[in-house]
Short mmCIF file of C-alpha atoms in Angstrom, two decimals:
data_model
loop_
_atom_site.label_atom_id
_atom_site.label_comp_id
_atom_site.label_asym_id
_atom_site.label_seq_id
_atom_site.Cartn_x
_atom_site.Cartn_y
_atom_site.Cartn_z
CA MET Z 26 10.95 -58.12 50.89
CA THR Z 27 10.46 -54.99 48.83
CA ALA Z 28 10.42 -51.46 49.40
CA ALA Z 29 6.62 -51.68 49.57
CA ASP Z 30 6.78 -54.35 52.21
CA TYR Z 31 7.96 -52.59 55.14
CA THR Z 32 6.16 -49.75 57.05
CA PRO Z 33 7.01 -47.14 59.49
CA SER Z 34 5.71 -49.70 62.24
CA ASP Z 35 8.26 -52.24 61.26
CA VAL Z 36 10.91 -49.40 61.64
CA THR Z 37 9.62 -48.58 65.03
CA ALA Z 38 9.61 -52.37 66.01
CA LEU Z 39 12.94 -52.65 64.91
CA VAL Z 40 14.14 -49.81 67.13
CA LYS Z 41 12.20 -51.04 70.19
CA GLN Z 42 13.91 -54.60 69.59
CA TRP Z 43 17.31 -52.78 69.64
CA VAL Z 44 16.64 -51.02 72.68
CA LYS Z 45 15.07 -53.81 74.51
CA GLN Z 46 18.05 -55.98 73.87
CA ALA Z 47 20.26 -52.98 74.86
CA ARG Z 48 18.36 -53.02 78.27
CA ALA Z 49 18.75 -56.68 78.66
CA ASP Z 50 22.54 -56.37 78.06
CA ALA Z 51 22.53 -53.37 80.35
CA LYS Z 52 21.00 -55.39 83.04
CA ALA Z 53 23.16 -58.39 82.77
CA ALA Z 54 26.22 -56.25 83.01
CA GLY Z 55 25.00 -54.73 85.98
CA ASP Z 56 24.52 -50.92 84.47
CA ARG Z 57 21.51 -48.95 84.67
CA PRO Z 58 19.16 -49.77 81.93
CA MET Z 59 17.71 -47.67 79.40
CA TYR Z 60 14.08 -47.80 78.52
CA TYR Z 61 12.79 -46.75 74.76
CA SER Z 62 10.70 -44.04 76.69
CA GLY Z 63 13.76 -42.52 78.27
CA LEU Z 64 15.75 -42.14 75.00
CA SER Z 65 16.52 -38.50 74.12
CA ASP Z 66 15.43 -37.40 70.86
CA THR Z 67 18.55 -37.44 69.31
CA LYS Z 68 19.28 -41.08 70.11
CA ARG Z 69 15.86 -42.12 69.13
CA SER Z 70 16.34 -40.51 65.69
CA LYS Z 71 19.56 -42.02 65.31
CA LEU Z 72 18.32 -45.49 65.76
CA TYR Z 73 15.41 -44.63 63.58
CA ARG Z 74 17.46 -43.47 60.47
CA GLU Z 75 19.56 -46.70 61.17
CA SER Z 76 16.82 -48.95 61.18
CA GLU Z 77 15.47 -47.25 57.92
CA TYR Z 78 18.63 -47.76 56.09
CA TRP Z 79 18.73 -51.44 57.07
CA HIS Z 80 14.94 -51.65 56.12
CA ALA Z 81 16.18 -49.98 52.66
CA LEU Z 82 18.81 -52.24 52.04
CA ALA Z 83 17.05 -55.41 53.00
CA SER Z 84 14.05 -54.39 50.60
CA GLY Z 85 16.29 -53.64 47.60
CA GLY Z 86 15.44 -49.93 47.82
CA LEU Z 87 19.39 -49.03 48.01
CA LEU Z 88 19.97 -51.32 44.89
CA GLU Z 89 17.10 -49.16 43.04
CA LEU Z 90 18.73 -46.38 43.77
CA CYS Z 91 22.58 -47.36 42.96
CA VAL Z 92 21.64 -49.64 39.90
CA GLN Z 93 20.02 -47.87 36.74
CA PRO Z 94 16.65 -49.59 35.68
CA ARG Z 95 16.54 -51.63 32.99
CA PRO Z 96 14.34 -50.36 29.92
CA THR Z 97 11.43 -52.19 28.96
CA ALA Z 98 10.57 -52.97 25.09
CA ALA Z 99 8.31 -50.08 25.14
CA ASN Z 100 10.94 -48.13 26.81
CA LEU Z 101 13.31 -48.90 23.98
CA ALA Z 102 10.65 -48.35 21.18
CA ALA Z 103 9.75 -44.75 22.74
CA MET Z 104 13.44 -44.17 22.92
CA ARG Z 105 14.02 -44.90 19.40
CA THR Z 106 11.21 -42.78 18.39
CA HIS Z 107 12.11 -39.85 20.50
CA LEU Z 108 15.82 -39.77 19.36
CA ALA Z 109 14.79 -39.94 15.34
CA GLU Z 110 12.15 -37.15 16.06
CA SER Z 111 15.08 -35.00 18.04
CA CYS Z 112 17.72 -35.91 15.56
CA GLU Z 113 15.08 -34.70 12.63
CA ARG Z 114 14.42 -31.60 14.34
CA LEU Z 115 18.05 -30.90 14.73
CA HIS Z 116 18.55 -31.18 11.03
CA ALA Z 117 15.53 -28.92 10.48
CA MET Z 118 17.19 -26.44 13.05
CA MET Z 119 20.40 -26.67 11.23
CA ASN Z 120 18.66 -26.45 7.66
CA THR Z 121 17.05 -23.29 8.73
CA ARG Z 122 20.35 -21.40 9.55
CA GLY Z 123 22.07 -22.65 6.64
CA ASP Z 124 25.62 -21.86 6.42
CA MET Z 125 25.63 -19.67 9.69
CA LEU Z 126 26.42 -22.38 12.05
CA PRO Z 127 29.80 -22.84 13.69
CA GLU Z 128 32.33 -24.91 11.71
CA GLY Z 129 32.00 -28.52 12.86
CA THR Z 130 28.32 -28.45 13.74
CA ARG Z 131 27.39 -30.84 10.87
CA ASP Z 132 30.41 -33.29 11.74
CA GLN Z 133 29.17 -33.27 15.43
CA VAL Z 134 25.72 -34.10 14.61
CA ALA Z 135 26.80 -36.97 12.42
CA VAL Z 136 29.12 -38.30 15.27
CA ILE Z 137 26.02 -38.21 17.59
CA GLU Z 138 23.92 -39.96 15.15
CA GLN Z 139 26.38 -42.54 14.79
CA ARG Z 140 26.94 -43.23 18.68
CA ILE Z 141 23.05 -43.18 19.05
CA GLY Z 142 22.90 -45.78 16.54
CA MET Z 143 25.63 -48.10 17.96
CA SER Z 144 24.11 -47.63 21.56
CA LEU Z 145 20.80 -48.61 20.11
CA ASP Z 146 22.07 -51.49 18.51
CA VAL Z 147 24.00 -52.67 21.70
CA VAL Z 148 20.73 -52.08 23.85
CA GLU Z 149 18.50 -54.03 21.45
CA ARG Z 150 20.72 -56.95 21.05
CA ALA Z 151 21.46 -57.25 24.93
CA GLY Z 152 18.01 -59.03 25.37
CA GLU Z 153 18.51 -61.20 28.66
CA GLY Z 154 21.92 -61.13 28.72
CA TRP Z 155 22.07 -57.36 29.77
CA GLY Z 156 25.53 -56.46 31.06
CA ARG Z 157 27.66 -53.47 31.94
CA GLU Z 158 28.20 -52.63 28.11
CA ALA Z 159 24.35 -52.92 28.02
CA ASP Z 160 24.14 -50.37 30.82
CA ALA Z 161 26.53 -48.10 29.51
CA ALA Z 162 24.85 -47.99 26.04
CA TRP Z 163 21.52 -47.20 27.71
CA LEU Z 164 23.17 -44.34 29.98
CA GLU Z 165 24.50 -42.60 26.93
CA LEU Z 166 20.94 -43.09 25.10
CA MET Z 167 19.36 -41.36 28.15
CA ARG Z 168 21.85 -38.62 28.13
CA TRP Z 169 21.63 -38.03 24.29
CA ALA Z 170 17.63 -38.33 24.56
CA THR Z 171 18.03 -35.31 27.38
CA CYS Z 172 20.64 -33.37 25.45
CA ILE Z 173 19.14 -33.28 21.88
CA SER Z 174 15.65 -33.13 22.86
CA PRO Z 175 13.11 -30.37 21.46
CA ALA Z 176 12.03 -29.93 25.20
CA ARG Z 177 15.58 -28.76 25.88
CA TYR Z 178 14.96 -25.23 23.95
CA ASP Z 179 11.66 -24.82 25.67
CA ARG Z 180 11.54 -22.47 28.73
CA PHE Z 181 10.34 -25.48 30.99
CA ARG Z 182 11.22 -29.33 30.91
CA GLY Z 183 8.85 -31.14 29.41
CA PRO Z 184 6.99 -34.19 30.90
CA ARG Z 185 8.67 -37.30 31.77
CA GLY Z 186 9.24 -39.12 28.36
CA GLU Z 187 7.98 -42.76 27.74
CA TRP Z 188 11.42 -43.67 27.14
CA GLU Z 189 12.32 -43.23 30.93
CA PRO Z 190 11.94 -46.59 32.76
CA ASP Z 191 10.19 -46.40 36.02
CA GLY Z 192 12.81 -45.39 38.66
CA TRP Z 193 14.96 -43.50 36.40
CA ARG Z 194 14.51 -40.12 38.13
CA ALA Z 195 15.26 -41.72 41.43
CA PHE Z 196 18.67 -43.03 40.09
CA SER Z 197 19.58 -40.20 37.84
CA ASN Z 198 19.17 -37.98 40.97
CA LEU Z 199 22.48 -39.73 42.37
CA ILE Z 200 24.55 -38.90 39.27
#
């Protein structure tokens, strides 16, 4: 079952199934049975939230939110291009300012480029053996792509880059 496989009617059906079971248990215990139509809005909404939670868990929706999406080959190629253009833009901006930059700026840019290169190397060599090291390297690349992007200096954040894997925005909203 995937996130697209369940519908609101599935959520409602599960809630009604739970209420039906609770009614049968109450009858068996000699208590007053509760009917679905007699549930308060508070109890009903609590059951709906729980049912939606279980459906999201069963469909892999929670996994999509908590595990960063794996990049495709196209994402990786776009990331490489984006980072190369961004670093080129940083160098152009530094050259425009000449010697009027804070001390250590050029050293930090060199360190950034080195880290980007190492992370790209880890991600490109991961292939099917993708693991935590590749996850961490990709996360670092995603952060560098945002931090050194020319769009960062514009007044608005640019559109989603081709280097962002599907599901990245949902995952990144949690971090």
